[in-house]
Coordinates of C-alpha atoms and ligand atoms in Angstrom, one line a residue:
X23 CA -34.2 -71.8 -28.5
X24 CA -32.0 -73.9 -26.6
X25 CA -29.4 -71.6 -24.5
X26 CA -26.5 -72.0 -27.3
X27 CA -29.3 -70.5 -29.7
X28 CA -30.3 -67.9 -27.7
X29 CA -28.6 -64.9 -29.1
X30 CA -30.9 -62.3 -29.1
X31 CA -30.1 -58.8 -28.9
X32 CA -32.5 -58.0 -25.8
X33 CA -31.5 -61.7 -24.2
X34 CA -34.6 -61.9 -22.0
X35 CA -37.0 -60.9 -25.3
X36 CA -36.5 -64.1 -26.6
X37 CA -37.5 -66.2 -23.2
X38 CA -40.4 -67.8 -22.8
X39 CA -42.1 -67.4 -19.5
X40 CA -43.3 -70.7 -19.2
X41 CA -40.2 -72.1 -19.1
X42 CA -37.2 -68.8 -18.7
X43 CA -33.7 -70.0 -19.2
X44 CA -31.6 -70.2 -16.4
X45 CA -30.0 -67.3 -15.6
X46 CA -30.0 -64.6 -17.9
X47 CA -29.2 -62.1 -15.5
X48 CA -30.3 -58.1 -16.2
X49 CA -29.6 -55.4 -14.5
X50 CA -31.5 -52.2 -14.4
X51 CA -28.8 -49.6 -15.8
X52 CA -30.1 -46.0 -14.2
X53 CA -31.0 -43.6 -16.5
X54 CA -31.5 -46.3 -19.4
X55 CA -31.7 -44.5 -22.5
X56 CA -35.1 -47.3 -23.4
X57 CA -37.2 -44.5 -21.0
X58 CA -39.9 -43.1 -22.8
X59 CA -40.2 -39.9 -21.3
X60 CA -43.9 -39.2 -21.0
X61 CA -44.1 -42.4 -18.8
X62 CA -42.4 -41.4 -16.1
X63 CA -44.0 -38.3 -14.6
X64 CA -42.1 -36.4 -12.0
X65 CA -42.2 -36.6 -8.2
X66 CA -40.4 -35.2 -5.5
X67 CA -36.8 -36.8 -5.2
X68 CA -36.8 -38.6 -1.8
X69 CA -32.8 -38.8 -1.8
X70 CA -32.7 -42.6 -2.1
X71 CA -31.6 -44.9 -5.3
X72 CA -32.5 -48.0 -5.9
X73 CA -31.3 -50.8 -8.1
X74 CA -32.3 -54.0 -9.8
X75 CA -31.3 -57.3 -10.9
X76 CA -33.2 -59.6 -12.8
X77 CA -33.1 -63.1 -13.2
X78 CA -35.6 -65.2 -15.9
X79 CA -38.0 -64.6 -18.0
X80 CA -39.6 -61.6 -19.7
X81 CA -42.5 -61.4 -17.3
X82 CA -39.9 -61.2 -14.3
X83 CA -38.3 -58.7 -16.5
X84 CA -41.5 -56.7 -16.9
X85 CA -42.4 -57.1 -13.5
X86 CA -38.5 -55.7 -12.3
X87 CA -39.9 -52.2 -14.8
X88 CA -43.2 -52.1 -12.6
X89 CA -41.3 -52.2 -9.6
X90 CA -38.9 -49.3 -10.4
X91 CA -42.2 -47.6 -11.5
X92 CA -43.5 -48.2 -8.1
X93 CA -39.9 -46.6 -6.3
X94 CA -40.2 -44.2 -8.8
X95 CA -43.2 -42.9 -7.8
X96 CA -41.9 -43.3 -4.1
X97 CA -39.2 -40.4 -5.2
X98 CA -36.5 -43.3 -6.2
X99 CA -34.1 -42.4 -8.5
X100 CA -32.3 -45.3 -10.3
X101 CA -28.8 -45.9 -9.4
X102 CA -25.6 -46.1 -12.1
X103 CA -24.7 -49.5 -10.2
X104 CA -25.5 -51.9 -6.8
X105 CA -22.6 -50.5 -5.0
X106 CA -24.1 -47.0 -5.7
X107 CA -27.5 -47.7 -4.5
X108 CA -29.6 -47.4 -1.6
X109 CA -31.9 -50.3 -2.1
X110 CA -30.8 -53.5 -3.9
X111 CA -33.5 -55.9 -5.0
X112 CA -33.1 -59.3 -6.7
X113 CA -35.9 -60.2 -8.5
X114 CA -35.3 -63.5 -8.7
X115 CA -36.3 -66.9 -10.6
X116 CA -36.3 -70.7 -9.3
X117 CA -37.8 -72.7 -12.4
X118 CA -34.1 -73.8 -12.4
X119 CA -31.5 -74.9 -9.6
X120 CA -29.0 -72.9 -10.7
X121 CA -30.8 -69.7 -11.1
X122 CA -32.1 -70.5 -7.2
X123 CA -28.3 -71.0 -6.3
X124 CA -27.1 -67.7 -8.1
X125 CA -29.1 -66.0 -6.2
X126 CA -27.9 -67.1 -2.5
X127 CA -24.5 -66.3 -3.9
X128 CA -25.3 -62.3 -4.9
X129 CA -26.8 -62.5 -1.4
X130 CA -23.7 -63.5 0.3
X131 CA -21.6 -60.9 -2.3
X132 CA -23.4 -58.2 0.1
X133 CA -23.2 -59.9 3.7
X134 CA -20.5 -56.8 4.2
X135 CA -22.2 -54.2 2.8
X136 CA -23.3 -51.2 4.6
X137 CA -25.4 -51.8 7.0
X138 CA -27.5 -48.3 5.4
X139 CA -28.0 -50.4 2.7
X140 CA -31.3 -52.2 2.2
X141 CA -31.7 -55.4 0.5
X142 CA -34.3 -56.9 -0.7
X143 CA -35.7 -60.3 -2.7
X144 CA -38.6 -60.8 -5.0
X145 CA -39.9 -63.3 -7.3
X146 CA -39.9 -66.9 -7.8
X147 CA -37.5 -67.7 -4.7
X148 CA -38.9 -64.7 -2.4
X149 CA -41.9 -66.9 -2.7
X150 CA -40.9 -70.2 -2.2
X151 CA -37.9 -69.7 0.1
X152 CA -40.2 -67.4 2.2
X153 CA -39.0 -65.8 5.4
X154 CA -36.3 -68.3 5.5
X155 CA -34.0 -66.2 3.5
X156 CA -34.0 -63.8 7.0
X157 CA -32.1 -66.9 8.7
X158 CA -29.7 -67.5 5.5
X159 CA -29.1 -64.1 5.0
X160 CA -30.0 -62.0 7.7
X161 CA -29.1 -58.7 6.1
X162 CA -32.0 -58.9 3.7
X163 CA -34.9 -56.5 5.1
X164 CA -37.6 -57.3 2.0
X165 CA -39.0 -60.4 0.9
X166 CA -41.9 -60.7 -1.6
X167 CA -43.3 -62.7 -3.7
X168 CA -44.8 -62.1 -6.9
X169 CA -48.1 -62.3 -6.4
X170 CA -47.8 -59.9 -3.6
X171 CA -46.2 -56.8 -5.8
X172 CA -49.2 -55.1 -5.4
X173 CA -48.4 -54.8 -1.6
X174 CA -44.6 -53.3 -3.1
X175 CA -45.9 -50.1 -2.3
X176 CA -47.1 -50.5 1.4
X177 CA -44.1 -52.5 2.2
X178 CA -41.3 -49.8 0.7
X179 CA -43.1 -47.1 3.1
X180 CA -42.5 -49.4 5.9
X181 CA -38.7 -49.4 4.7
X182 CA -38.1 -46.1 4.6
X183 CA -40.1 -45.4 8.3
X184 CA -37.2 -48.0 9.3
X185 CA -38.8 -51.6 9.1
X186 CA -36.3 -53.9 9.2
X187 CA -37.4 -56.9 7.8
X188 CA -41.0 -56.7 5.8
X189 CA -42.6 -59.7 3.9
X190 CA -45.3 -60.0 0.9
X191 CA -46.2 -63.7 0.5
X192 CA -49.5 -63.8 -0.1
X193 CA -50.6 -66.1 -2.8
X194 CA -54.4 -65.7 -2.5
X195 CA -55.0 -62.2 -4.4
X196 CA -57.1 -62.6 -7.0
X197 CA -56.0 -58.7 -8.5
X198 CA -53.1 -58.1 -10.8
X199 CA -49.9 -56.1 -10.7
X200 CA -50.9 -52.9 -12.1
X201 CA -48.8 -49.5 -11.1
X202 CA -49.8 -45.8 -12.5
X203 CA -46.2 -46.0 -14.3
X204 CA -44.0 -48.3 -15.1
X205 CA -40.2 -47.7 -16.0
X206 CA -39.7 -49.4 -19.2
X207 CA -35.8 -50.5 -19.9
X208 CA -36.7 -51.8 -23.7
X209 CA -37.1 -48.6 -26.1
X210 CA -38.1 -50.5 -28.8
X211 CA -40.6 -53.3 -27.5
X212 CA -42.9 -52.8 -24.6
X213 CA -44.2 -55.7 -22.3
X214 CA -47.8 -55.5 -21.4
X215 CA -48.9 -58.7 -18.8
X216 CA -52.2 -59.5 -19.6
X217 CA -52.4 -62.6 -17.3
X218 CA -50.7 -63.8 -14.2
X219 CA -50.2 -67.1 -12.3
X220 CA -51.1 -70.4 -13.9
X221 CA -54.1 -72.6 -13.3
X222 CA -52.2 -75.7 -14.7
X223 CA -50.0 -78.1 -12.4
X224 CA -47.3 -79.5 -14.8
X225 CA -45.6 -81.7 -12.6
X226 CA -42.0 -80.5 -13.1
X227 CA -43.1 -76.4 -12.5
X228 CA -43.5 -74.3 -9.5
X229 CA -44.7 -71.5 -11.5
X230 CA -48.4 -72.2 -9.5
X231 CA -46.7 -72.1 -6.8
X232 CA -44.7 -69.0 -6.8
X233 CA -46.9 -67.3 -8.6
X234 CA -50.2 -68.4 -7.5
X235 CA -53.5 -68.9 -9.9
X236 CA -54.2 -67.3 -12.8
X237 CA -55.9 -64.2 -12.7
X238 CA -56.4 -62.3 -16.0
X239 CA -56.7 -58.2 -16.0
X240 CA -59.7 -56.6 -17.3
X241 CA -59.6 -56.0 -20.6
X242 CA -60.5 -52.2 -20.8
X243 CA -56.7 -51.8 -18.5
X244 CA -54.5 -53.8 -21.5
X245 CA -56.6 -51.6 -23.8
X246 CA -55.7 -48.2 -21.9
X247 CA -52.0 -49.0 -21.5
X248 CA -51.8 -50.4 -25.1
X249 CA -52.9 -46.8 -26.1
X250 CA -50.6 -45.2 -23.8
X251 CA -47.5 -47.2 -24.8
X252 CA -48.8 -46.3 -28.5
X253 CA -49.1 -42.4 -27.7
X254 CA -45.5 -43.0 -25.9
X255 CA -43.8 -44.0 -29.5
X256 CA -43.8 -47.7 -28.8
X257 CA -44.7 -49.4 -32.2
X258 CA -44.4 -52.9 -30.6
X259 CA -45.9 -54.8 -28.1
X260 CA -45.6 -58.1 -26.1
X261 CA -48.2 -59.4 -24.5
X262 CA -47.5 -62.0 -21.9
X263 CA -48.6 -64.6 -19.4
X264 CA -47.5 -67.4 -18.1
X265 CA -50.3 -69.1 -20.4
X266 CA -50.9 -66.1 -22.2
X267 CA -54.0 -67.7 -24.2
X268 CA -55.7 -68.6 -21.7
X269 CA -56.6 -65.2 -21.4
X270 CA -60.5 -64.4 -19.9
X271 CA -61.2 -60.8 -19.6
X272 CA -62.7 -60.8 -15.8
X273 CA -64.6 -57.2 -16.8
X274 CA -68.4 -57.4 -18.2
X275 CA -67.0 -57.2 -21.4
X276 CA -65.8 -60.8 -21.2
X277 CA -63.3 -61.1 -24.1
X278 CA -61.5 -64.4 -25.0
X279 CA -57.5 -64.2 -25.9
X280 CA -58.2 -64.0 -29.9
X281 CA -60.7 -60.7 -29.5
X282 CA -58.2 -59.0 -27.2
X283 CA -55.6 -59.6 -29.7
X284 CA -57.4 -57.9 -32.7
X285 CA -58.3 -54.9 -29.9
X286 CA -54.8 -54.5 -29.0
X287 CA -53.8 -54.7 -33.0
X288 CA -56.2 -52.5 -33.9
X289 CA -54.6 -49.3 -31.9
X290 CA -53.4 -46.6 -33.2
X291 CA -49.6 -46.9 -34.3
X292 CA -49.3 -50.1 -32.8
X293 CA -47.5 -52.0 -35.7
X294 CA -46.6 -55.1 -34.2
X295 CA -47.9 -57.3 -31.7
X296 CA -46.6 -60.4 -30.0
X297 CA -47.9 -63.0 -27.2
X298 CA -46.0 -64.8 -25.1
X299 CA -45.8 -67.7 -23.5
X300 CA -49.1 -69.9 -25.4
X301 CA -50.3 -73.2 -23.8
X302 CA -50.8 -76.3 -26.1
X303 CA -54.4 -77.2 -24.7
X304 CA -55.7 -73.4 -24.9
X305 CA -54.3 -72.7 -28.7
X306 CA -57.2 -72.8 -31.2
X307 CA -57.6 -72.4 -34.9
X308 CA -58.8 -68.6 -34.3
X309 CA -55.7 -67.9 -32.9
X310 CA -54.4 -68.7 -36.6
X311 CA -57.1 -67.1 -38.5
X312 CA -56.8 -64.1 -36.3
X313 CA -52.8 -64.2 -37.3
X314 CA -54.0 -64.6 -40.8
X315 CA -55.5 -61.7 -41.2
X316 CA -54.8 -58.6 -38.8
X317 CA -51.5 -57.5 -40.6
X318 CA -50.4 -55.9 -37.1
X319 CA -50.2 -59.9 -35.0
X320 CA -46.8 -60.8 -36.0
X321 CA -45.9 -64.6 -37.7
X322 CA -44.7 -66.3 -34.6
X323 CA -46.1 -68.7 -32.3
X324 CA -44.2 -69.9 -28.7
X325 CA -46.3 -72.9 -28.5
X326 CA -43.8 -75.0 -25.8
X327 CA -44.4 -78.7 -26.2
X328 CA -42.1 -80.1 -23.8
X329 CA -41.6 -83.7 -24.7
X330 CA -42.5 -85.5 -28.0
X331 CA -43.3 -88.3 -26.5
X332 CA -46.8 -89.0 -25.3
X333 CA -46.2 -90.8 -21.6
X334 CA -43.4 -88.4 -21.0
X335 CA -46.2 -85.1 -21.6
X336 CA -48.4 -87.5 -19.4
X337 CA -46.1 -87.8 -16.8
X338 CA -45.4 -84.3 -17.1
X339 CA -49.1 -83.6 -16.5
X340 CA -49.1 -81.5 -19.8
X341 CA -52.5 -82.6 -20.7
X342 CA -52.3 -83.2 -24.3
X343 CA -50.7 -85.8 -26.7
X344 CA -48.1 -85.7 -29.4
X345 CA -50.6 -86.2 -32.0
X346 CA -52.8 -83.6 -30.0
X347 CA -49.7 -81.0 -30.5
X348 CA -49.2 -82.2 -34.1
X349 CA -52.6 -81.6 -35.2
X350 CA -52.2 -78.0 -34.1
X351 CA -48.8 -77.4 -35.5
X352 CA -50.8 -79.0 -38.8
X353 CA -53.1 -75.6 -38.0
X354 CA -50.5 -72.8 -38.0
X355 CA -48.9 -74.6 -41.2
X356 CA -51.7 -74.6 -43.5
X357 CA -52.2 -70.7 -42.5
X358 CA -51.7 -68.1 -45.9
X359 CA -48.9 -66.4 -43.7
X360 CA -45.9 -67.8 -42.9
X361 CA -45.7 -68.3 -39.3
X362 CA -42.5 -69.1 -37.3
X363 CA -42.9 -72.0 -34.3
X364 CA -40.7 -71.8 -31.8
X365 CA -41.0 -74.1 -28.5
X366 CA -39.0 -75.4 -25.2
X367 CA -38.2 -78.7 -24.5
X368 CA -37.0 -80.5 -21.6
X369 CA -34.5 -83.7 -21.7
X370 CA -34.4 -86.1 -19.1
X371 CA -37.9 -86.0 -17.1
X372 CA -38.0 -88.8 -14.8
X373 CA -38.5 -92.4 -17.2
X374 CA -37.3 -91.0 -20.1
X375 CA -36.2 -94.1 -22.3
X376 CA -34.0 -93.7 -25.0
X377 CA -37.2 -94.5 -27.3
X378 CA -38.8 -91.3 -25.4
X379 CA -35.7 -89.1 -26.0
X380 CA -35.9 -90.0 -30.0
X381 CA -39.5 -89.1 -29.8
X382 CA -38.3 -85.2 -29.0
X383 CA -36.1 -85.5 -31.8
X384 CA -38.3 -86.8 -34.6
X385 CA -41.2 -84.0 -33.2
X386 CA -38.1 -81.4 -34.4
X387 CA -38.4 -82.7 -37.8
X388 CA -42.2 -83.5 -37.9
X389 CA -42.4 -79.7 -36.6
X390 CA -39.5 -77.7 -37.9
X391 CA -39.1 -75.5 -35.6
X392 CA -37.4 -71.7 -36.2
X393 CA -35.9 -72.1 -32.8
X394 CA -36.1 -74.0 -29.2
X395 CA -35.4 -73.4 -25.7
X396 CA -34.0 -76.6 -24.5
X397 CA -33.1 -77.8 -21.0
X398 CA -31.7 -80.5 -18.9
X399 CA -34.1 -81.5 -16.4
X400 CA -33.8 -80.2 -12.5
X401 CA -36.3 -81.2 -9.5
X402 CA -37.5 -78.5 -8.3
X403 CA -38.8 -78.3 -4.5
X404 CA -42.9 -78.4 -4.3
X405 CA -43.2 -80.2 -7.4
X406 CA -44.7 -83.4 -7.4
X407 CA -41.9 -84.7 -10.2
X408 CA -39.6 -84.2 -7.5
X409 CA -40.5 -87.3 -6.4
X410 CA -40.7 -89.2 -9.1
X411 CA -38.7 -92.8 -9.7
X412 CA -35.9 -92.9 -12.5
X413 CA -34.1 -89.8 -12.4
X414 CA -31.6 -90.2 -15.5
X415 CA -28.3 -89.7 -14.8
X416 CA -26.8 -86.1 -15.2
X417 CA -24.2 -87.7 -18.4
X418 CA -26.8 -88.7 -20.3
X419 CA -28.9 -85.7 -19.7
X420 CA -26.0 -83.9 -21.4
X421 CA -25.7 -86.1 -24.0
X422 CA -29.3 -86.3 -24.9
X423 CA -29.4 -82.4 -25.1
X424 CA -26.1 -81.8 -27.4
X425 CA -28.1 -84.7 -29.6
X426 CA -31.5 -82.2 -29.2
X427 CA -29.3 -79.0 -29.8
X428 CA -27.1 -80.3 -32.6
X429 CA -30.2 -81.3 -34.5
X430 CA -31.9 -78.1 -34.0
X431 CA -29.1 -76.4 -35.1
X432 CA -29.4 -78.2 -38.6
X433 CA -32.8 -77.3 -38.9
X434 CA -32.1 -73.8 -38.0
X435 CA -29.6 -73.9 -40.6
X436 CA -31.6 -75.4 -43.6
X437 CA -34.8 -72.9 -42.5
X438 CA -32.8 -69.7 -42.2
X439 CA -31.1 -70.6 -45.8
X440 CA -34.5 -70.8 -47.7
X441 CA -34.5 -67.4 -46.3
X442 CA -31.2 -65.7 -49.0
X443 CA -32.4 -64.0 -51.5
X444 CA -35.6 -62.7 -49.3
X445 CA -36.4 -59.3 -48.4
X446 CA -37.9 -58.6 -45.2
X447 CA -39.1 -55.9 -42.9
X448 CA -37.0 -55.6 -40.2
X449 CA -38.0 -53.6 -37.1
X450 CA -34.0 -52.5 -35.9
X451 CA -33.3 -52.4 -32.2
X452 CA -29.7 -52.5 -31.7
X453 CA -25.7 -51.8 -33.3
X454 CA -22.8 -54.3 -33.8
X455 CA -20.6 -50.9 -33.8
X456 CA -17.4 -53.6 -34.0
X457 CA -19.1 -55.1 -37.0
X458 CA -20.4 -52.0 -38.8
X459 CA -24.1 -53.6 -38.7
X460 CA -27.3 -53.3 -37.4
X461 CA -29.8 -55.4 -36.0
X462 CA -33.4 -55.9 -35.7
X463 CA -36.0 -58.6 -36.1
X464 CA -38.6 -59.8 -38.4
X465 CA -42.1 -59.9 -37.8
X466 CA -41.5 -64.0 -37.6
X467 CA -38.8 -62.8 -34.8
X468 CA -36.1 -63.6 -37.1
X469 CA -32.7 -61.9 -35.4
X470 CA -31.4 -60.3 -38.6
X471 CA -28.3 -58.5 -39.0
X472 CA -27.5 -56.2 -42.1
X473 CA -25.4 -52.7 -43.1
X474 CA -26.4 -49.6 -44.0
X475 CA -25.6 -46.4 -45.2
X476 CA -28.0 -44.8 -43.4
X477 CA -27.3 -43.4 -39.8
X478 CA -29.9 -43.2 -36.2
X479 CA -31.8 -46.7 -37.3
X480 CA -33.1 -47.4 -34.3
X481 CA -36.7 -47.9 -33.9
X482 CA -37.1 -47.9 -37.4
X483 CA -38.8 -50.2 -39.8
X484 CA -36.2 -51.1 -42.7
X485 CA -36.9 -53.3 -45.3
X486 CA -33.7 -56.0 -45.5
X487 CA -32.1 -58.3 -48.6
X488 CA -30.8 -61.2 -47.1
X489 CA -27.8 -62.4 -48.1
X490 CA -26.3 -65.7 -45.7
X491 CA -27.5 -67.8 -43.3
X492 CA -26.5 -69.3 -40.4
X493 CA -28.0 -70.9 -37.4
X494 CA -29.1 -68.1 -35.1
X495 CA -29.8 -65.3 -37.3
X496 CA -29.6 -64.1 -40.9
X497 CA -27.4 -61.4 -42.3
X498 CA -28.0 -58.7 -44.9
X499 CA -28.1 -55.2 -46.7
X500 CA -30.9 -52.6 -45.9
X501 CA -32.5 -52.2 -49.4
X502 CA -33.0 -48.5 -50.0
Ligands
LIG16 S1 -47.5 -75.1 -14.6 FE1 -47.2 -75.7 -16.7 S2 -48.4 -74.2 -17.9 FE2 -48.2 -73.4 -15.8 S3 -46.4 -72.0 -15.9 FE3 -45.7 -74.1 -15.3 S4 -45.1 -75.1 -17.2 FE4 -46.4 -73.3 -17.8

């Protein structure tokens, strides 16, 4: 969904980790009331609090709860805010500039802090800014990249025996991010990373370079911590990866994406399960026919296309065509559930013609999407795109994506209309106290708001009548 459609109740749910919005920043409240409390066991309080902002997409956002899982361990406690806390880490994003920028600026916000204080960077510009952020902002003490978290743990006990500045930058692991607990800020959906890095090179992304190459985790660990998360009261689950589907379970049991996703379905009270973010050129018909028919896979497919015209995806080193996209959108259509598309797109890649630009637009209609990410392109350093002839001017990379938004929006509009009348299951994960409503999602990830006489919703499955429409969610009464 384009950032003016992006109104999700747990903004950083609804991003795709592929391609994460700019900046929707999280913090990590302390004692978030989403803890489930047989996954955080007790250890000895070390006297330090720590706290942590997000920026990006759900996998940064998954990764931020594995890293307080990992201070947690260390005898952390989380703090009520930064100014409280001990350590201060910025897990941070650079798919975008301004996301990049935000960041140096939160730095500079605690140049003057005390000097007790430790402060840290990790993610996407920990990585690619490297031990440069020392000489921009020389009060920082911990830089690591995300494919070094699983060196978090070494490099905190260096912190608190007084290191002063400690880096992770390693991008040649070929393990995964796994931590005995994992502090988990979302009560109601739990994110399980099934697959890290990326193995593709689109030419815009530095996700391969920030995050290194995919490596997927075995398949008996999703499996275990699916059944955990289960046994904790979690009812749904996201799995992710940057290309979720390309999914190879390393163990001897050598599962493809489609059989762990009918494993991971068929655990006990696990009711709903989602993937996120799925690559074009790794989506296959059994992906469908597994959605078809396991009940428990929910009717929603991220499948990002990019561009809708074919020498833009080329240029974009996307490696497959509009008609290639098409014939698997024809797939997901002509499946007996009704399954939601949602995708990202990008406006104004380097020679993109005007007849390019109306090729994204007419894919909206040929597709009919339920909702888009949409962004305005930004070169990105270590990308070869960077480089690339023809940048289109900023003006008409606004203008092209109000055209992309505002026709989205009308689609939106029509789809979610067919929708009155309806009566879905609604699985409620949040309160419009100001409004009297609640709100929860479809299976199809439909935001849906609705009233109810009922009290303590939350977490529940409800079933809803809707009753209007508009263009980022649907509204309704709880049908008893
Ligand atoms: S390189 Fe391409 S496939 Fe890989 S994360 Fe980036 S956009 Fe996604």
């Amino acid at each position: 969904m384009s950032k003016a459609f992006d109104i999700g109740i747990e903004a950083l749910a609804t991003a795709s980790p592929c391609e994460p919005p700019a900046a929707p920043a999280q913090t990590s409240p302390a004692g978030a009331s989403g803890f489930r409390a047989n996954e955080i066991p007790a250890s000895a309080p070390n006297g330090k609090s720590f706290y942590i902002e997000t920026f990006g997409c759900q996998m940064n956002a998954h990764d931020s709860e594995k890293v307080a899982g990992v201070l947690i361990e260390r005898g952390y406690a989380a703090a009520e805010s930064m100014a409280q806390a001990d350590l201060v880490l910025y897990n941070t994003c650079s798919i975008r500039e301004k996301a990049a920028q935000k960041v140096f600026s939160r730095l500079g916000e605690l140049r003057y802090a005390s000097p007790r204080k430790v402060i840290g960077v990790l993610g996407c510009v920990a990585q690619q800014e490297g031990e440069e952020i020392f000489e921009r902002a020389p009060w920082v003490s911990l830089v690591c990249g995300s494919a070094s978290y699983r060196k978090l743990p070494e490099l905190v006990a260096r912190l608190d025996e007084g290191g002063r500045r400690v880096t992770g930058l390693d991008l040649d692991t070929d393990e995964t991010f796994e931590t005995e607990i994992t502090r988990r800020d979302n009560p109601i959906r739990a994110y399980l990373t099934i697959i890290e890095g990326c193995d593709y090179a689109c030419s815009y992304c530095v996700v391969p370079h920030t995050r290194g190459p995919e490596r997927s985790r075995a398949s008996e660990s999703v499996l275990a911590e699916a059944r955990r998360l289960a046994g904790a009261g979690y009812t749904e689950i996201q799995l992710l990866g940057q290309t979720v589907n390309s999914y190879r379970d390393p163990s001897p049991r050598g599962l493809h994406f489609v059989e762990l996703l009918r494993e991971v379905a068929a655990v006990d009270g696990i009711r709903r399960v989602r993937f996120t973010t799925s690559h074009p050129n790794d989506f296959h018909r059994a992906i469908v026919e597994a959605i078809d028919d396991t009940p428990a896979l929910c009717d929603h497919v991220h499948l990002p296309v990019q561009s809708g015209s074919t020498p833009i995806l080329r240029a974009m080193r996307r490696t497959y065509t509009r008609d290639e996209y098409l014939e698997k959108i024809s797939w997901i259509r002509a499946a007996r559930r009704p399954i939601s598309i949602t995708s990202d797109i990008i406006v104004g890649f380097p020679g993109e013609t005007e007849k390019d630009f109306e090729q994204s637009i007419t894919l909206l209609d040929a597709v009919g999407y339920d909702s888009i990410f949409s962004f305005k392109y930004s070169p990105r350093p270590n990308t070869s795109a960077a480089a690339m002839p023809d940048a289109v001017p900023e003006e008409e990379k606004a203008a092209r994506l109000a055209i992309l938004m505002d026709r989205q929006r009308q689609i939106q509009i029509a789809r979610n209309e067919k929708l009155v009348g309806g009566t879905f299951e609604v699985l409620v994960d949040g309160r419009h106290e100001s409004r009297n409503q609640w709100a929860g999602r479809t299976t199809s990830n439909r935001p849906v708001n609705f009233t109810s006489p009922r009290q303590n919703l939350l977490g529940e499955y409800v079933q809803v009548k809707i009753t209007r429409a508009s263009a980022n969610s649907v509204a309704g009464e709880q049908v008893i």
